[in-house]
Amino acid sequence: MKEEIGLVADDGWLKPYESDIEQRHQFYQDRLASLEAVSGSLREFASADAYFGLNYDRKAKGWWYREWAPAADGLSLIGEFNGWDAELHPLTQNEQGVWGVFVADDSEHPLRHGDLIKVKVQNGFEDRDRIPAYIKRTVQDPETYDFKAQVWAPEKTFRWTDKKFDPKVISNPVIYECHVGMAQEKEGVGTYREFADEVLPRVGKLGYNCLQMMAVQEHPYYGSFGYHVSNFFAPSSRFGTPDDLKYLINKAHGMGIAVVMDAVYSHAVKNIAEGLNNFDGSEHQYFHPGGRGYHTGWDSKLFDYSKDEVLQFLLSSVRYWIEEFHFDGFRFDGVTSMLYHHHGEGVAFDHYDKYFKEMVDWDAICFLQLANALTHELKPGAITIAEDMSGMPGMCRAIEDGGIGFDYRLGMGIPDYWIKTLKHKADEEWDIHEMWNVLTNRRYKEKTIAYAESHDQALVGDKTLAFWLMDKEMYWHMTKEDTDPVIDRGVALHKMLRLFTAALGGEGYLTFIGNEFGHPEWIDFPREGNGWSYKYARRQWSLVDNPDLKYQYLNAFDREMIHLLKEKEVLSAFPAQQLNMDEDNKVVIFERNNLLFVFNFSVSRSVADYRFYAHREGAFKLLLDSDAAAFGGHSRCDASVIHQTVLLDGQLQLSLYTPCRSAQVYGVVK
């Protein structure tokens, strides 16, 4: 009897789709075998940037420039080194159809570090000056705003000191999502080095062990938040040099912090001047032709993952970021869009048919499987995270089990639920059973990164969780001596929602830079509509650094919560065990890894001598209290009291005091 594939063995509802899952797995195996047959290994296949693009040949003493441009009639390398003269360095085409030219160091027009270059691509009677596809650095002219490629070969190479760091040690990932450009208080663009020297120490002190960096891949429009990528091998130069980025990552590793890149391989900017669109004069070189190659919602181009050359380009990019910059993994953006030809737009994923039968893009799934396999081959402890809202079964299962190979998926429904609740329900209407179901609804053996809010929730048109809770009152009533009831409620719920999310919602936890201390307002990058202002594209650290403001309370609670999650290994433990659900008093009690989590969401009902069935015998002490004075609470719980289980009517019971709008975590006294 044939053994069931792992994904089906763990979910009987997938039995009718077993052949689909097996065919999908076979499709991956066949594709991998074909790539390995040509290149020898997946890693070698994903090393195309050592051949294409600009590469220095030490033996021949000069630079090779090569380009895949099948529809082009001619290419010529132009730049400062040859006075932008297209006649001087034309490329020739070899038997495989690859264009190339060699520029010797001892020639009349040698290439030097820092030279600005482009490639002139001719197709019929039309020619355009383009940026080489595999280029590893581009810079923007501050006056003309034109992007050009730049030769990057500094005499001194960066010296890494992170050899001892291994992301494999991170079993309880607590992730600090960040954007380097908006990480400073100034109204302007921050740099990699500023972040490393000024923000990383804050992250380390809070206890986060993983940094998720947005907007690393070069993108022409700052306001795109880094999601309209133009150059897939080039770190954004608006934040500094490649060595500056290496400095940041090296410093993070020295602090025991892994660094994950927000990777955009789901689409690309449609710009012709900066990106890949129509590179060789055709619309179908890197992208699908016609409507299939255009995402109407994102106004961007969609890759054709069926082409080996496109796979090689993208997988080489994946390998490059890991090997060159020591990234510890990726958060893959826009995965839902990749999985389906309809991109998930207007589709309710209410039946398993929609995951396996209807408009599923096997080529895109195969790319994701290959990218995960490659990432974990290069760095076995790497972390890969899928941004998928469809709930595709097997997203975070091993490829050999019929899965796609990610380590984690983002719990995207959680922040949406919190915002919906705050928008549409009075506190008295909160349904604790619904809350429990939303936070615990995840697939068996598939790990989730839970979060109360990320950058998405704070973008213009929406606002941070703190601002939903407290709104304009934050402008006037955040001093510590102020007893404003709106702020008191907001501070209490801000702490409770984050702890509830972190403890119950997954196997990892994430926050967005500044939101840990209740950063007010929203995020709005410079654009014509706001007068190109940076006012809302920054982080106001002075708020949390001010000893007179309540932001310090939220920051202090977040720090203690993060340390508890790590020290008690909450996230890597089995899912929470429900112990008590009391709708009348709005009390939720559950156990996870031998810790008791007690939440009282009631507006006004505090309960003394609150009795419930305990999961084990023992004495319990208070470890974390959202109501503690140090966190802006009212100190209604006595941390010195030890709570002992008692046997009543043959059942172990525990008695606690549970104050309204507060949460406590209890641990066993050893």
XYZ file of C-alpha atoms in Angstrom:
670
model
C 0.000 0.000 0.000
C 1.341 3.412 -1.005
C 2.287 5.636 1.916
C 0.305 8.860 2.206
C 2.203 12.078 1.632
C 2.724 13.891 4.946
C 0.399 16.797 4.254
C -2.517 14.459 3.521
C -1.722 12.114 6.419
C -2.153 15.048 8.832
C -5.354 16.411 7.301
C -8.004 13.947 6.209
C -9.922 16.709 4.416
C -7.068 16.813 1.889
C -7.567 13.170 0.877
C -9.620 14.094 -2.248
C -6.706 16.307 -3.328
C -3.944 13.803 -2.751
C -3.281 13.360 -6.462
C -3.105 17.142 -6.938
C -0.590 17.473 -4.106
C 1.473 14.583 -5.438
C 1.426 16.025 -8.965
C 2.494 19.408 -7.603
C 5.335 17.743 -5.723
C 6.374 15.796 -8.810
C 6.321 19.016 -10.832
C 8.834 20.488 -8.376
C 11.043 17.393 -8.452
C 11.083 17.319 -12.253
C 11.932 21.022 -12.463
C 14.705 20.691 -9.902
C 16.124 17.661 -11.723
C 16.173 19.527 -15.030
C 18.011 22.482 -13.475
C 20.532 20.221 -11.746
C 21.108 18.275 -14.955
C 22.328 21.464 -16.631
C 24.062 23.212 -13.737
C 25.097 20.348 -11.435
C 23.313 21.706 -8.371
C 20.658 24.177 -7.338
C 23.296 26.441 -5.840
C 25.293 26.503 -9.079
C 22.140 27.238 -11.041
C 21.488 30.128 -8.642
C 24.938 31.667 -9.191
C 24.191 33.384 -12.490
C 25.301 36.773 -11.174
C 28.893 35.475 -11.250
C 28.520 35.289 -15.037
C 25.883 37.852 -15.988
C 26.137 41.505 -15.117
C 29.438 43.154 -14.286
C 32.203 40.860 -12.999
C 35.918 41.426 -12.557
C 38.281 38.860 -14.120
C 41.486 38.857 -12.064
C 43.304 36.574 -14.480
C 42.504 38.634 -17.581
C 42.718 41.898 -15.595
C 39.529 43.561 -16.647
C 35.746 43.595 -16.431
C 33.291 41.301 -18.177
C 29.809 42.586 -18.804
C 27.212 40.072 -19.981
C 23.482 40.290 -20.531
C 20.629 37.967 -21.479
C 18.580 39.930 -24.004
C 17.187 37.525 -26.644
C 15.021 40.023 -28.546
C 17.630 42.785 -28.737
C 19.405 43.618 -31.991
C 22.391 45.208 -30.308
C 23.797 46.289 -26.940
C 26.553 48.722 -26.047
C 28.106 49.532 -22.677
C 28.185 53.260 -22.036
C 29.251 55.392 -19.105
C 31.622 57.908 -17.643
C 34.545 55.652 -18.558
C 33.968 56.085 -22.298
C 32.205 59.445 -22.436
C 28.832 57.700 -22.893
C 29.882 56.817 -26.453
C 27.904 53.813 -27.699
C 30.409 53.195 -30.525
C 33.297 52.290 -28.219
C 32.094 49.183 -26.346
C 29.502 47.235 -28.356
C 28.563 43.790 -27.034
C 28.772 40.689 -29.207
C 26.454 37.712 -29.056
C 27.767 34.165 -28.464
C 26.366 30.821 -29.604
C 24.012 30.683 -26.615
C 22.582 34.085 -27.483
C 24.259 35.861 -24.561
C 25.626 39.344 -25.169
C 29.035 40.276 -23.730
C 32.002 42.628 -23.800
C 35.370 42.705 -22.009
C 36.877 45.986 -20.783
C 40.576 45.560 -20.037
C 42.278 47.508 -17.271
C 45.038 48.571 -19.660
C 42.649 49.732 -22.386
C 42.135 53.329 -23.386
C 38.848 53.436 -21.455
C 39.138 51.224 -18.346
C 36.376 50.832 -15.782
C 37.060 52.135 -12.280
C 35.346 51.888 -8.914
C 32.555 54.445 -8.718
C 32.074 54.863 -12.479
C 28.494 55.435 -13.572
C 27.323 53.214 -16.428
C 24.309 52.103 -18.458
C 23.715 49.792 -21.382
C 22.210 51.007 -24.628
C 19.782 48.376 -25.916
C 18.688 48.454 -29.552
C 15.565 46.754 -30.821
C 14.677 47.555 -34.420
C 14.773 51.315 -34.892
C 14.406 51.980 -31.169
C 17.170 52.160 -28.607
C 17.035 52.910 -24.907
C 19.626 53.504 -22.203
C 18.964 50.865 -19.566
C 20.347 49.739 -16.211
C 22.000 46.283 -16.453
C 19.672 43.581 -15.119
C 22.177 41.971 -12.736
C 23.782 45.211 -11.528
C 24.666 45.332 -7.831
C 24.528 49.049 -7.211
C 22.542 51.954 -8.626
C 22.554 55.602 -7.571
C 20.156 58.459 -8.225
C 21.226 61.866 -9.467
C 19.978 64.385 -6.866
C 19.199 66.981 -9.543
C 17.810 65.003 -12.496
C 16.543 62.077 -10.329
C 17.866 59.731 -13.009
C 19.137 56.354 -11.803
C 22.402 54.966 -13.151
C 24.327 51.791 -12.458
C 27.607 52.141 -10.609
C 30.758 50.073 -10.681
C 31.314 48.948 -7.095
C 34.763 47.553 -6.317
C 36.252 49.279 -3.252
C 39.914 48.552 -2.545
C 39.120 47.400 0.984
C 36.533 44.662 1.342
C 34.249 44.626 4.365
C 35.560 42.559 7.266
C 32.860 40.409 8.832
C 33.095 39.438 12.503
C 29.884 37.387 12.756
C 31.265 33.907 12.142
C 29.941 32.619 15.480
C 26.377 33.773 14.863
C 23.900 31.114 13.758
C 20.178 31.913 13.379
C 19.475 28.271 14.180
C 19.598 29.174 17.893
C 16.445 31.298 17.500
C 13.588 28.961 18.355
C 11.289 31.678 19.711
C 11.409 34.416 17.045
C 10.349 37.848 18.239
C 10.611 40.075 15.192
C 11.181 43.813 14.961
C 9.899 44.958 11.570
C 11.651 48.120 10.431
C 12.264 50.555 7.603
C 15.714 52.156 7.729
C 14.692 55.339 5.936
C 11.924 56.259 8.395
C 13.745 55.053 11.522
C 15.086 58.464 12.532
C 13.265 61.361 14.167
C 14.501 63.888 11.622
C 12.267 64.791 8.704
C 14.407 63.091 6.088
C 15.863 59.736 5.073
C 17.778 57.688 7.639
C 20.828 55.597 6.794
C 22.019 52.046 7.428
C 24.712 53.316 9.805
C 22.359 55.590 11.706
C 20.052 52.647 12.220
C 22.910 50.399 13.351
C 24.275 52.929 15.823
C 21.075 54.538 17.105
C 18.181 52.101 16.680
C 19.752 48.642 17.015
C 20.684 49.275 20.672
C 17.000 49.981 21.373
C 15.982 46.748 19.632
C 18.529 44.766 21.615
C 17.440 46.282 24.921
C 13.810 45.425 24.200
C 14.866 41.821 23.672
C 13.899 41.256 20.037
C 16.022 38.550 18.422
C 15.120 39.104 14.786
C 15.126 42.186 12.577
C 12.876 42.241 9.512
C 14.157 44.895 7.117
C 11.849 46.476 4.570
C 12.790 48.349 1.385
C 16.301 46.883 1.019
C 16.082 46.034 -2.687
C 16.508 49.151 -4.827
C 13.297 50.932 -5.743
C 12.961 54.207 -7.665
C 10.013 55.633 -5.713
C 10.655 56.079 -1.985
C 6.922 56.251 -1.300
C 6.391 52.692 -2.592
C 7.645 51.446 0.816
C 10.148 49.369 -1.178
C 7.535 47.219 -2.909
C 8.146 48.436 -6.491
C 11.601 46.919 -6.912
C 13.724 47.856 -9.907
C 17.080 46.196 -9.170
C 17.035 42.766 -7.537
C 20.720 42.582 -6.618
C 21.226 46.169 -5.456
C 20.663 47.361 -1.881
C 18.992 50.756 -1.908
C 21.677 53.425 -2.177
C 19.458 56.124 -0.652
C 20.323 54.592 2.748
C 24.083 54.238 2.145
C 26.650 51.946 0.560
C 26.660 48.131 0.448
C 29.319 48.194 3.170
C 27.025 50.304 5.334
C 24.340 47.621 5.062
C 26.914 44.969 5.927
C 27.927 47.057 8.953
C 24.301 47.034 10.155
C 23.871 43.274 9.707
C 27.249 42.477 11.237
C 26.416 44.601 14.278
C 23.026 42.935 14.645
C 24.650 39.501 14.553
C 27.093 40.623 17.218
C 24.067 41.366 19.415
C 22.535 37.945 18.743
C 19.901 39.374 16.401
C 19.059 37.622 13.113
C 18.305 39.804 10.090
C 15.543 38.836 7.663
C 14.956 40.732 4.426
C 11.516 41.687 3.170
C 11.974 40.143 -0.289
C 9.843 41.169 -3.251
C 9.789 38.470 -5.938
C 6.040 38.618 -6.564
C 6.221 41.562 -8.980
C 8.490 44.350 -10.228
C 8.227 48.041 -10.979
C 6.852 48.743 -14.465
C 9.289 51.632 -15.033
C 11.333 51.198 -18.184
C 14.092 53.660 -17.217
C 15.010 51.946 -13.931
C 13.636 48.406 -14.131
C 13.388 45.268 -16.256
C 10.256 46.105 -18.225
C 10.828 45.811 -22.007
C 14.537 45.390 -21.337
C 15.352 43.688 -24.628
C 12.608 45.504 -26.511
C 10.004 42.823 -25.939
C 7.345 42.815 -23.247
C 7.831 39.134 -22.480
C 11.498 38.745 -21.515
C 11.168 38.574 -17.721
C 7.391 38.970 -17.516
C 4.280 37.364 -18.920
C 3.016 39.081 -22.091
C -0.222 41.030 -22.158
C -2.649 41.232 -19.260
C -1.184 38.244 -17.459
C 2.039 40.180 -17.014
C 0.397 43.165 -15.347
C -1.053 43.464 -11.850
C -3.861 46.000 -12.034
C -4.071 46.464 -8.283
C -0.359 47.125 -7.865
C 0.361 48.784 -11.226
C 3.384 46.528 -11.663
C 4.802 43.718 -13.806
C 4.438 39.991 -13.083
C 7.262 37.501 -13.581
C 7.042 34.496 -15.886
C 8.262 31.777 -13.505
C 8.026 29.117 -16.217
C 11.210 30.411 -17.886
C 14.518 28.966 -16.700
C 16.209 32.323 -17.266
C 13.711 34.081 -14.990
C 14.031 31.372 -12.337
C 17.802 31.675 -12.533
C 17.684 35.454 -12.193
C 15.417 35.372 -9.130
C 17.094 32.427 -7.396
C 20.501 34.008 -7.967
C 19.156 37.085 -6.212
C 18.041 34.933 -3.264
C 21.481 33.341 -3.017
C 23.284 36.672 -3.392
C 21.567 38.359 -0.429
C 22.447 35.439 1.830
C 26.063 35.015 0.743
C 27.044 38.624 0.129
C 25.146 40.332 2.955
C 24.707 37.451 5.436
C 20.938 37.810 5.605
C 19.342 35.098 7.734
C 16.256 34.566 5.647
C 13.371 36.298 3.954
C 9.827 37.451 4.452
C 8.360 36.812 0.996
C 5.968 39.585 0.043
C 2.798 39.105 -1.985
C 2.748 35.317 -1.883
C -1.018 35.125 -2.381
C -0.680 37.054 -5.635
C 1.929 34.567 -6.821
C -0.031 31.429 -5.989
C -3.068 32.118 -8.147
C -3.700 33.569 -11.601
C -6.454 35.709 -10.038
C -3.926 36.954 -7.423
C -6.457 36.442 -4.650
C -8.420 39.514 -5.694
C -12.112 39.232 -4.858
C -11.816 35.531 -4.043
C -13.158 33.937 -0.871
C -11.019 30.920 -0.012
C -13.927 28.923 1.323
C -13.237 25.548 -0.316
C -10.177 23.344 -0.795
C -10.858 23.344 -4.552
C -9.555 26.905 -4.633
C -6.149 25.780 -3.381
C -5.672 22.935 -5.832
C -8.173 23.047 -8.695
C -8.909 26.630 -9.674
C -6.373 29.001 -11.279
C -3.377 27.830 -9.254
C 0.025 28.847 -10.695
C 2.261 25.782 -10.395
C 5.270 27.611 -11.822
C 5.068 30.249 -9.090
C 4.639 27.600 -6.406
C 7.660 25.759 -7.803
C 9.727 28.960 -7.603
C 8.749 29.381 -3.946
C 9.691 25.768 -3.229
C 13.051 26.211 -4.972
C 13.686 29.482 -3.137
C 12.964 27.826 0.215
C 15.114 24.796 -0.625
C 17.981 27.035 -1.718
C 17.729 29.306 1.326
C 17.816 26.393 3.762
C 20.629 24.705 1.861
C 22.782 27.825 2.032
C 21.898 28.579 5.651
C 20.209 25.666 7.480
C 19.060 27.928 10.322
C 17.504 30.496 7.998
C 13.992 31.829 8.620
C 11.503 32.098 5.754
C 8.109 33.721 6.217
C 5.201 33.769 3.771
C 2.844 36.713 3.456
C -0.229 34.754 2.400
C -3.810 35.567 3.276
C -5.366 32.661 1.374
C -4.475 29.935 3.858
C -2.878 27.634 1.273
C -2.481 24.199 2.949
C 1.139 23.132 3.240
C 2.587 26.635 2.988
C 4.752 25.948 6.036
C 5.297 22.238 5.600
C 8.435 20.564 4.276
C 8.599 20.140 0.514
C 8.951 16.360 0.879
C 5.639 16.377 2.801
C 3.925 18.040 -0.140
C 4.411 21.536 1.249
C 5.937 24.741 -0.103
C 8.752 24.836 2.443
C 8.296 28.044 4.425
C 9.091 28.080 8.146
C 6.301 30.494 9.110
C 3.288 32.246 7.672
C 2.092 35.666 8.795
C -1.094 35.591 10.862
C -2.634 38.290 8.692
C -6.160 37.834 10.009
C -5.178 38.828 13.554
C -4.416 42.544 13.066
C -7.386 42.871 10.719
C -9.576 41.405 13.462
C -8.295 43.823 16.108
C -8.832 46.851 13.873
C -12.328 45.644 12.933
C -13.153 45.101 16.612
C -11.931 48.540 17.651
C -13.764 50.197 14.765
C -17.116 48.517 15.096
C -17.625 47.193 18.628
C -17.991 48.807 22.018
C -15.757 47.241 24.666
C -18.776 45.605 26.287
C -19.561 43.818 22.995
C -16.224 42.052 22.645
C -16.805 38.323 22.198
C -14.104 36.361 24.036
C -15.016 33.116 22.235
C -14.638 34.812 18.865
C -11.329 36.306 20.026
C -10.076 32.874 21.062
C -11.096 31.317 17.745
C -9.429 34.012 15.641
C -6.181 33.802 17.597
C -5.979 29.994 17.589
C -7.239 29.281 14.061
C -4.141 27.938 12.318
C -3.211 24.798 10.456
C -1.775 21.786 12.249
C 2.041 21.639 12.086
C 2.229 25.003 10.312
C 3.829 27.782 12.310
C 2.475 31.313 12.398
C 3.987 34.716 13.144
C 1.351 36.532 15.199
C 1.133 40.307 15.356
C -1.302 42.906 16.575
C -0.111 45.378 13.953
C 2.581 45.734 11.311
C 3.414 48.507 8.847
C 0.235 47.676 6.889
C -2.087 48.814 9.657
C -0.335 52.170 10.064
C -0.197 53.271 6.419
C -2.001 56.470 5.424
C -5.735 55.844 5.363
C -5.428 53.861 8.566
C -3.558 54.442 11.820
C -1.605 52.686 14.530
C -3.324 50.549 17.157
C -2.493 53.161 19.793
C -4.144 55.875 17.720
C -7.248 53.724 17.183
C -7.449 53.342 20.951
C -6.641 56.905 22.005
C -6.744 59.086 18.886
C -6.290 62.839 19.352
C -6.243 62.511 23.137
C -2.643 61.345 22.723
C -1.710 64.914 21.803
C -2.893 66.316 25.133
C -3.079 63.654 27.852
C 0.023 61.420 27.713
C 1.808 62.955 30.699
C 2.181 60.503 33.568
C 0.212 62.568 36.059
C -2.765 62.939 33.687
C -5.669 60.603 34.567
C -7.643 61.001 31.343
C -9.999 57.966 31.035
C -9.514 57.604 27.259
C -5.773 57.298 27.720
C -6.167 54.992 30.716
C -8.349 52.642 28.644
C -6.050 52.874 25.633
C -2.870 52.125 27.539
C -4.511 49.158 29.282
C -5.893 47.608 26.092
C -2.720 48.280 24.106
C -0.803 46.059 26.532
C -3.537 43.412 26.743
C -3.997 43.029 22.983
C -0.280 42.616 22.407
C 0.134 40.013 25.145
C -3.016 38.161 24.070
C -1.727 38.108 20.479
C 1.814 37.070 21.372
C 0.865 34.338 23.841
C -2.022 32.830 21.913
C -1.634 33.641 18.225
C 1.336 31.695 16.966
C 4.870 30.387 17.187
C 6.485 33.773 16.601
C 5.636 37.417 17.290
C 6.181 40.637 15.329
C 5.853 44.351 15.893
C 6.574 47.342 13.659
C 9.207 49.881 14.646
C 7.878 52.332 17.223
C 4.548 50.611 17.747
C 5.912 48.818 20.807
C 5.681 52.131 22.684
C 2.398 53.208 21.108
C 3.662 55.458 18.329
C 0.809 57.797 17.445
C -0.750 58.737 14.114
C 0.066 56.897 10.869
C 2.719 56.440 8.165
C 2.701 58.640 5.083
C 5.754 58.818 2.841
C 6.665 61.986 0.909
C 4.373 62.417 -2.087
C 2.768 65.140 -4.136
C -0.435 64.907 -2.097
C 1.316 65.837 1.165
C 3.734 68.394 -0.254
C 6.592 65.853 -0.242
C 6.639 65.969 3.538
C 8.604 63.568 5.773
C 6.565 64.490 8.863
C 4.799 61.110 9.009
C 7.687 59.060 7.598
C 9.808 59.047 10.750
C 9.855 57.706 14.304
C 9.459 60.113 17.213
C 11.890 58.537 19.681
C 11.715 61.667 21.843
C 8.250 60.532 22.955
C 9.490 57.308 24.536
C 12.677 58.937 25.806
C 10.714 61.585 27.709
C 10.478 60.411 31.363
C 7.302 62.454 31.858
C 5.248 60.652 29.204
C 3.284 57.399 29.344
C 4.992 56.032 26.233
C 7.645 54.769 28.639
C 5.044 52.568 30.328
C 4.128 50.849 27.058
C 7.790 50.453 26.126
C 8.622 48.945 29.510
C 5.750 46.474 29.275
C 6.789 45.426 25.772
C 10.345 44.841 26.972
C 9.235 42.616 29.851
C 6.755 40.768 27.650
C 9.403 40.005 25.005
C 11.903 38.797 27.603
C 9.253 36.541 29.167
C 8.292 35.044 25.784
C 11.924 34.143 25.155
C 13.022 33.065 28.621
C 9.973 30.855 29.170
C 10.081 29.573 25.568
C 6.407 30.325 25.119
C 6.390 30.579 21.325
C 8.122 27.262 20.647
C 5.827 25.437 23.063
C 2.681 23.523 22.175
C -0.394 25.692 21.485
C -2.313 27.130 24.418
C -4.663 24.955 26.471
C -7.938 26.673 27.298
C -8.749 26.570 31.021
C -11.502 29.120 31.562
C -13.869 31.118 29.337
C -16.197 33.400 31.288
C -18.344 35.555 29.001
C -20.133 37.295 31.897
C -16.920 38.578 33.453
C -14.990 38.697 30.128
C -12.276 36.518 31.669
C -10.049 34.260 29.548
C -7.538 31.921 31.202
C -5.225 29.544 29.386
C -1.993 27.645 29.894
C 1.018 27.580 27.627
C 4.305 25.928 28.533
C 3.270 25.733 32.194
C 2.512 29.450 32.422
C -0.951 30.713 33.336
C -2.245 33.625 31.269
C -5.179 35.474 32.844
C -7.056 38.174 30.893
C -9.938 40.260 32.171
C -11.447 42.280 29.308
C -14.314 43.591 31.399
C -14.832 47.348 31.371
C -15.435 47.579 35.118
C -15.832 44.159 36.734
C -12.852 43.111 38.844
C -13.255 39.766 40.614
C -11.634 38.800 43.906
C -11.185 35.112 44.755
C -11.770 34.148 41.115
C -11.795 30.341 41.050
C -11.112 28.108 38.068
C -9.843 24.605 37.326
C -6.046 24.461 37.189
C -4.074 22.388 34.698
C -1.686 21.087 37.351
C -0.967 21.062 41.051
C 1.426 23.598 42.484
C 2.084 27.068 43.775
C 2.007 29.998 41.355
C 3.617 33.419 41.509
C 3.028 36.547 39.452
C 5.613 36.979 36.675
C 4.106 39.757 34.548
C 1.269 42.141 35.333
C -0.043 44.653 32.803
C -1.596 46.510 35.747
C 1.736 47.094 37.496
C 2.615 50.713 38.264
C 5.821 50.382 36.242
C 3.612 49.832 33.183
C 1.149 52.642 33.882
C -1.351 50.419 35.704
C -3.098 50.688 39.039
C -1.156 48.069 41.037
C -4.203 46.076 41.985
C -2.368 42.728 42.169
C 0.095 41.888 44.938
C 3.161 40.256 43.390
C 4.281 38.904 46.767
C 1.271 36.593 47.106
C 1.821 32.913 46.285
C -1.252 31.136 44.938
C -1.568 27.451 45.854
C -3.870 25.017 44.099
C -6.471 23.279 46.275
C -8.451 20.097 45.718
C -12.211 20.748 45.767
C -14.806 18.182 44.710
C -12.046 16.078 43.221
C -10.803 18.927 41.002
C -7.680 21.071 41.296
C -8.685 24.702 41.630
C -6.828 27.976 41.841
C -8.051 31.275 43.223
C -6.788 34.640 41.896
C -7.711 38.295 41.920
C -8.443 39.413 38.338
C -8.747 43.201 37.909
C -10.738 44.602 34.996
C -8.857 45.593 31.837
C -5.718 43.797 32.864
C -3.663 40.703 32.148
C -1.400 38.636 34.387
C 1.055 35.832 33.733
C 1.739 33.330 36.536
C 4.521 30.787 36.757
C 5.053 27.738 38.936
C 7.096 28.291 42.096
C 9.963 25.803 42.033
